[in-house]
Amino acid sequence: MRIDLHTHSTASDGTDTPAQLVRAAAAAGLDVVALTDHDTVAGHAEARKALGELRDTGAAAPVLVTGAELSCRVDGVSMHMLAYLFDPREPELHRERELVRDDRMPRAQAMVARLREHGVPVTWDRVAEIAGDGAVGRPHIAQALIEAGLVDSIAQAFTPEWIGPGGRAYVEKHELDPFEAVRLVRNAGGVTVFAHPAARERGTCVPESVIHDLAAAGLDGIEVDHMDHDEPTRAHLRSLAGELGLLITGSSDYHGTRKTVRLGANTTDPEVYREIVRRATGAAPFPP
Ligand code: AMP
Ligand code: ZN
Ligand code: FE
Ligand code: FE
């Protein structure tokens, strides 16, 4: 079984529509794919529909795990919390998700304003066009910077010169306290996995004591097999997970053409996947 528990669509900053993503997951031979857009569940309905259509044609189709990647911050460090199979209608988590997602718009506008103050010719109109209906994020601004000929790649935009953490045009957004995120997701029947917890170059790397504290607060797992973790880091995280009784996941963090990583580049053990499904009470995989 090939299980990929972390992907993005045009509902946030991926480049495949949810329907394209589902078809790409089938073509990649995945048995399970989780759709985990940043701070939104807006892609789930389209993904489910596309999956139904694919099954109707008799083609092999993956099972869909609904989820989201929640933007969090602790002690001034941004981090990401994957949330799986929560009830999307549970009001408290719904409200918090909206607060985080809605703040992305003024925040992106503020980053564009900063760039323009520095004489950089990007416009909000163009960034909004690139983001479309999706939750707007820095990768959309990065693409506008590429189009304007200012950087050659998305990665080059994530530097102090541009929109990297603390960079000259970086602006914070509203983010959840991760302990609150764990509580909210559990309360909505979902399961939490700390995404790429040691991805230093992304600036989403908190002190290890935070992982201990989150585990004590009910965190379910940590994402170990991720492209931003080298082999020694993975080995260390694996032993930490063992020590703290956390589940270990692996995933591609696929973003379509905005990153080079392919679907299924890293995968999750079937036993761990089954345990996530067992723990979840907010939603079932589709089809169950
Ligand atoms: P935002 O949520 O708007 O702050 O944007 C964060 C997103 O930008 C992450 O989820 C990644 O998809 C992407 N990202 C963060 N750091 C990098 C990086 N160093 N290179 C490329 N993409 C990055
Ligand atoms: Zn992203
Ligand atoms: Fe992330
Ligand atoms: Fe992600």
Short mmCIF file of C-alpha atoms and ligand atoms in Angstrom, two decimals:
data_model
loop_
_atom_site.label_atom_id
_atom_site.label_comp_id
_atom_site.label_asym_id
_atom_site.label_seq_id
_atom_site.Cartn_x
_atom_site.Cartn_y
_atom_site.Cartn_z
CA MET A 1 0.00 0.00 0.00
CA ARG A 2 1.27 3.46 -0.90
CA ILE A 3 -0.04 6.14 1.41
CA ASP A 4 0.70 9.87 0.99
CA LEU A 5 -0.72 11.95 3.85
CA HIS A 6 0.17 15.54 2.90
CA THR A 7 -0.70 17.31 -0.38
CA HIS A 8 -1.88 20.73 -1.54
CA SER A 9 -4.27 21.81 -4.29
CA THR A 10 -5.41 25.13 -5.76
CA ALA A 11 -7.60 25.46 -2.66
CA SER A 12 -4.37 26.80 -1.14
CA ASP A 13 -0.95 27.03 -2.77
CA GLY A 14 -0.76 23.87 -4.90
CA THR A 15 -1.12 24.06 -8.68
CA ASP A 16 -3.41 21.03 -9.31
CA THR A 17 -7.13 21.53 -8.82
CA PRO A 18 -8.51 19.07 -6.26
CA ALA A 19 -9.89 16.97 -9.16
CA GLN A 20 -6.52 16.99 -10.95
CA LEU A 21 -4.81 16.06 -7.70
CA VAL A 22 -7.05 13.01 -7.22
CA ARG A 23 -6.39 11.89 -10.79
CA ALA A 24 -2.65 12.49 -10.38
CA ALA A 25 -2.71 10.41 -7.19
CA ALA A 26 -4.42 7.58 -9.08
CA ALA A 27 -1.88 7.85 -11.90
CA ALA A 28 0.94 7.76 -9.35
CA GLY A 29 -0.45 4.48 -8.04
CA LEU A 30 -1.32 5.80 -4.59
CA ASP A 31 -3.76 3.76 -2.50
CA VAL A 32 -4.44 6.60 -0.07
CA VAL A 33 -4.02 10.35 -0.50
CA ALA A 34 -4.73 13.06 2.07
CA LEU A 35 -5.71 16.53 0.87
CA THR A 36 -4.26 18.95 3.42
CA ASP A 37 -4.56 22.48 2.10
CA HIS A 38 -3.37 25.34 4.29
CA ASP A 39 -6.09 26.41 6.72
CA THR A 40 -9.00 25.34 4.53
CA VAL A 41 -11.21 22.39 3.63
CA ALA A 42 -12.49 24.15 0.48
CA GLY A 43 -11.03 21.47 -1.85
CA HIS A 44 -12.65 18.45 -0.21
CA ALA A 45 -15.97 18.48 -2.06
CA GLU A 46 -14.37 18.67 -5.49
CA ALA A 47 -11.86 15.95 -4.58
CA ARG A 48 -14.66 13.65 -3.41
CA LYS A 49 -16.65 14.26 -6.60
CA ALA A 50 -13.64 13.60 -8.83
CA LEU A 51 -12.92 10.42 -6.91
CA GLY A 52 -16.49 9.21 -7.40
CA GLU A 53 -16.25 9.89 -11.13
CA LEU A 54 -12.95 8.07 -11.35
CA ARG A 55 -14.40 5.02 -9.58
CA ASP A 56 -17.40 5.08 -11.90
CA THR A 57 -15.08 4.63 -14.88
CA GLY A 58 -13.76 1.49 -13.21
CA ALA A 59 -10.26 2.97 -12.89
CA ALA A 60 -8.13 2.30 -9.83
CA ALA A 61 -8.69 5.23 -7.51
CA PRO A 62 -7.11 6.11 -4.18
CA VAL A 63 -8.95 6.50 -0.91
CA LEU A 64 -9.26 10.16 0.11
CA VAL A 65 -8.37 11.29 3.62
CA THR A 66 -9.75 14.75 4.28
CA GLY A 67 -7.54 17.10 6.24
CA ALA A 68 -5.90 20.48 6.51
CA GLU A 69 -2.51 21.93 7.42
CA LEU A 70 -3.12 24.48 10.14
CA SER A 71 -0.80 27.49 10.48
CA CYS A 72 0.41 27.72 14.06
CA ARG A 73 2.93 29.74 16.03
CA VAL A 74 4.60 29.11 19.36
CA ASP A 75 7.18 31.36 21.05
CA GLY A 76 7.36 33.42 17.85
CA VAL A 77 8.13 30.42 15.62
CA SER A 78 5.67 29.49 12.87
CA MET A 79 4.93 25.79 12.52
CA HIS A 80 2.39 23.60 10.73
CA MET A 81 -0.05 21.13 12.23
CA LEU A 82 -1.59 18.49 9.99
CA ALA A 83 -5.14 17.64 11.01
CA TYR A 84 -6.95 14.58 9.65
CA LEU A 85 -10.52 13.37 9.52
CA PHE A 86 -11.98 16.07 11.77
CA ASP A 87 -15.61 17.11 11.40
CA PRO A 88 -15.43 20.15 9.09
CA ARG A 89 -18.69 21.51 10.54
CA GLU A 90 -17.56 21.50 14.18
CA PRO A 91 -18.08 25.23 14.95
CA GLU A 92 -15.07 26.06 17.12
CA LEU A 93 -12.44 24.65 14.77
CA HIS A 94 -14.40 26.00 11.80
CA ARG A 95 -14.24 29.51 13.25
CA GLU A 96 -10.51 29.33 14.01
CA ARG A 97 -9.79 28.00 10.52
CA GLU A 98 -11.68 30.94 9.05
CA LEU A 99 -9.81 33.46 11.21
CA VAL A 100 -6.45 32.11 10.06
CA ARG A 101 -7.49 31.76 6.43
CA ASP A 102 -9.17 35.17 6.24
CA ASP A 103 -6.12 36.93 7.65
CA ARG A 104 -4.06 35.58 4.72
CA MET A 105 -5.57 38.20 2.41
CA PRO A 106 -4.64 41.44 4.28
CA ARG A 107 -1.32 39.84 5.17
CA ALA A 108 -0.46 39.09 1.54
CA GLN A 109 -1.57 42.62 0.59
CA ALA A 110 0.77 43.99 3.27
CA MET A 111 3.65 41.94 1.84
CA VAL A 112 2.95 43.28 -1.65
CA ALA A 113 2.87 46.83 -0.19
CA ARG A 114 6.27 46.25 1.45
CA LEU A 115 7.72 44.97 -1.81
CA ARG A 116 6.39 48.03 -3.62
CA GLU A 117 7.92 50.32 -0.98
CA HIS A 118 11.21 48.71 -1.94
CA GLY A 119 10.50 49.57 -5.58
CA VAL A 120 9.60 46.01 -6.54
CA PRO A 121 7.07 46.03 -9.38
CA VAL A 122 4.61 43.36 -8.21
CA THR A 123 0.91 44.15 -7.92
CA TRP A 124 -1.77 42.83 -5.61
CA ASP A 125 -4.02 42.29 -8.64
CA ARG A 126 -1.54 39.86 -10.14
CA VAL A 127 -0.97 38.00 -6.86
CA ALA A 128 -4.74 37.71 -6.38
CA GLU A 129 -5.05 36.38 -9.92
CA ILE A 130 -2.36 33.75 -9.31
CA ALA A 131 -4.02 32.65 -6.05
CA GLY A 132 -7.47 32.51 -7.68
CA ASP A 133 -10.00 31.11 -5.22
CA GLY A 134 -7.27 29.54 -3.12
CA ALA A 135 -6.13 30.62 0.34
CA VAL A 136 -3.41 33.12 -0.66
CA GLY A 137 0.12 32.39 0.54
CA ARG A 138 3.74 33.31 0.04
CA PRO A 139 4.21 30.84 -2.87
CA HIS A 140 1.73 32.96 -4.87
CA ILE A 141 3.77 36.09 -4.16
CA ALA A 142 6.91 34.13 -5.01
CA GLN A 143 5.43 33.31 -8.41
CA ALA A 144 4.70 37.01 -9.02
CA LEU A 145 8.35 37.75 -8.16
CA ILE A 146 9.45 35.16 -10.71
CA GLU A 147 7.18 36.64 -13.36
CA ALA A 148 8.62 40.09 -12.65
CA GLY A 149 12.08 38.63 -13.27
CA LEU A 150 13.29 39.31 -9.73
CA VAL A 151 14.03 35.73 -8.70
CA ASP A 152 14.56 32.56 -10.70
CA SER A 153 12.77 30.13 -8.42
CA ILE A 154 10.21 29.92 -5.61
CA ALA A 155 13.00 28.91 -3.22
CA GLN A 156 14.93 32.10 -4.05
CA ALA A 157 11.95 34.16 -2.90
CA PHE A 158 12.05 32.52 0.54
CA THR A 159 15.17 34.42 1.60
CA PRO A 160 15.80 37.43 3.90
CA GLU A 161 15.94 39.63 0.82
CA TRP A 162 12.33 38.81 -0.05
CA ILE A 163 9.63 36.89 1.84
CA GLY A 164 11.60 34.34 3.88
CA PRO A 165 10.93 34.29 7.65
CA GLY A 166 11.88 37.74 8.97
CA GLY A 167 12.71 38.87 5.42
CA ARG A 168 12.41 42.51 4.36
CA ALA A 169 8.93 41.99 2.89
CA TYR A 170 7.79 39.30 5.35
CA VAL A 171 4.62 39.94 7.29
CA GLU A 172 3.20 37.60 9.94
CA LYS A 173 -0.32 36.27 9.73
CA HIS A 174 -2.72 35.26 12.44
CA GLU A 175 -1.73 31.75 13.53
CA LEU A 176 -3.05 29.29 16.08
CA ASP A 177 -1.37 28.26 19.27
CA PRO A 178 -0.44 24.62 18.49
CA PHE A 179 -1.71 23.43 21.88
CA GLU A 180 -5.03 25.06 21.06
CA ALA A 181 -4.90 23.44 17.61
CA VAL A 182 -4.44 19.99 19.17
CA ARG A 183 -7.35 20.62 21.50
CA LEU A 184 -9.62 21.98 18.75
CA VAL A 185 -8.88 19.16 16.31
CA ARG A 186 -9.41 16.47 18.93
CA ASN A 187 -12.63 18.16 19.96
CA ALA A 188 -13.72 17.95 16.29
CA GLY A 189 -12.92 14.22 16.23
CA GLY A 190 -9.68 14.62 14.29
CA VAL A 191 -6.08 13.45 14.57
CA THR A 192 -3.03 15.76 14.70
CA VAL A 193 0.42 15.28 13.21
CA PHE A 194 3.14 17.92 13.57
CA ALA A 195 4.24 18.62 9.97
CA HIS A 196 7.97 18.63 9.06
CA PRO A 197 8.97 19.43 12.66
CA ALA A 198 12.67 19.77 11.87
CA ALA A 199 12.55 21.69 8.57
CA ARG A 200 15.09 24.34 9.50
CA GLU A 201 15.26 26.11 6.16
CA ARG A 202 11.51 26.73 6.27
CA GLY A 203 11.75 28.29 9.68
CA THR A 204 9.13 25.82 10.96
CA CYS A 205 11.41 24.26 13.54
CA VAL A 206 10.59 24.61 17.22
CA PRO A 207 12.64 23.54 20.27
CA GLU A 208 12.28 19.84 20.98
CA SER A 209 10.74 20.59 24.37
CA VAL A 210 7.67 21.82 22.46
CA ILE A 211 7.27 18.37 20.88
CA HIS A 212 7.44 16.81 24.36
CA ASP A 213 4.82 19.24 25.63
CA LEU A 214 2.57 18.74 22.59
CA ALA A 215 2.79 14.96 23.02
CA ALA A 216 1.68 15.39 26.63
CA ALA A 217 -1.17 17.61 25.40
CA GLY A 218 -2.51 14.92 23.05
CA LEU A 219 -0.57 15.31 19.79
CA ASP A 220 -0.95 12.06 17.83
CA GLY A 221 2.13 12.00 15.65
CA ILE A 222 5.02 13.68 13.87
CA GLU A 223 5.83 13.74 10.17
CA VAL A 224 9.25 12.14 9.93
CA ASP A 225 9.71 11.14 6.29
CA HIS A 226 9.57 14.52 4.57
CA MET A 227 11.86 15.90 1.87
CA ASP A 228 13.13 18.62 4.20
CA HIS A 229 14.50 16.09 6.71
CA ASP A 230 17.86 14.48 6.02
CA GLU A 231 18.60 10.90 7.12
CA PRO A 232 20.17 11.74 10.53
CA THR A 233 17.23 14.04 11.29
CA ARG A 234 14.76 11.27 10.41
CA ALA A 235 16.60 8.78 12.61
CA HIS A 236 16.53 11.23 15.50
CA LEU A 237 12.83 12.02 15.03
CA ARG A 238 12.05 8.30 14.84
CA SER A 239 13.64 7.66 18.20
CA LEU A 240 11.94 10.73 19.66
CA ALA A 241 8.57 9.42 18.44
CA GLY A 242 9.32 6.07 20.05
CA GLU A 243 10.20 7.75 23.32
CA LEU A 244 7.04 9.89 23.32
CA GLY A 245 4.66 7.28 21.93
CA LEU A 246 3.92 9.31 18.80
CA LEU A 247 2.85 7.95 15.42
CA ILE A 248 5.32 8.39 12.55
CA THR A 249 4.11 9.55 9.15
CA GLY A 250 5.71 10.17 5.78
CA SER A 251 4.44 12.22 2.85
CA SER A 252 5.34 14.20 -0.21
CA ASP A 253 3.95 17.65 0.74
CA TYR A 254 3.13 17.80 -2.97
CA HIS A 255 2.39 21.29 -4.38
CA GLY A 256 2.03 20.45 -8.10
CA THR A 257 4.48 22.41 -10.23
CA ARG A 258 5.40 24.80 -7.39
CA LYS A 259 7.80 22.19 -6.04
CA THR A 260 9.77 19.46 -7.72
CA VAL A 261 8.65 16.74 -5.32
CA ARG A 262 6.41 14.02 -6.78
CA LEU A 263 3.34 12.42 -5.21
CA GLY A 264 4.33 9.44 -3.08
CA ALA A 265 7.95 10.63 -2.74
CA ASN A 266 7.64 9.68 0.94
CA THR A 267 4.90 7.45 2.31
CA THR A 268 3.26 6.33 5.55
CA ASP A 269 3.25 2.82 6.96
CA PRO A 270 -0.18 1.12 6.48
CA GLU A 271 -0.34 0.23 10.19
CA VAL A 272 0.06 3.90 11.13
CA TYR A 273 -2.58 4.89 8.59
CA ARG A 274 -5.00 2.36 10.06
CA GLU A 275 -4.31 3.71 13.54
CA ILE A 276 -5.09 7.28 12.39
CA VAL A 277 -8.39 6.07 10.92
CA ARG A 278 -9.14 4.15 14.13
CA ARG A 279 -8.57 7.24 16.28
CA ALA A 280 -10.62 9.59 14.12
CA THR A 281 -14.27 10.09 14.97
CA GLY A 282 -14.96 13.30 13.04
CA ALA A 283 -14.95 11.84 9.52
CA ALA A 284 -14.15 8.60 7.70
CA PRO A 285 -11.90 8.16 4.68
CA PHE A 286 -13.78 8.36 1.37
CA PRO A 287 -14.99 5.88 0.39
CA PRO A 288 -15.00 4.33 3.88
P1 AMP B 1 2.58 30.97 4.05
O1 AMP B 1 1.68 29.95 4.68
O2 AMP B 1 1.85 31.93 3.18
O3 AMP B 1 3.46 31.66 5.05
O4 AMP B 1 3.53 30.17 3.06
C1 AMP B 1 4.17 29.03 3.54
C2 AMP B 1 4.34 28.02 2.40
O5 AMP B 1 5.39 28.44 1.55
C3 AMP B 1 4.75 26.66 2.88
O6 AMP B 1 3.67 25.86 3.17
C4 AMP B 1 5.49 26.11 1.70
O7 AMP B 1 4.58 25.60 0.76
C5 AMP B 1 6.15 27.31 1.11
N1 AMP B 1 7.55 27.47 1.57
C6 AMP B 1 7.98 27.79 2.80
N2 AMP B 1 9.33 27.86 2.85
C7 AMP B 1 9.76 27.59 1.60
C8 AMP B 1 11.05 27.51 1.00
N3 AMP B 1 12.17 27.75 1.70
N4 AMP B 1 11.10 27.21 -0.31
C9 AMP B 1 9.98 26.98 -1.01
N5 AMP B 1 8.74 27.03 -0.51
C10 AMP B 1 8.62 27.33 0.79
ZN ZN B 2 2.12 25.19 0.93
FE FE B 3 3.96 22.91 5.79
FE FE B 4 2.36 21.49 3.29
#
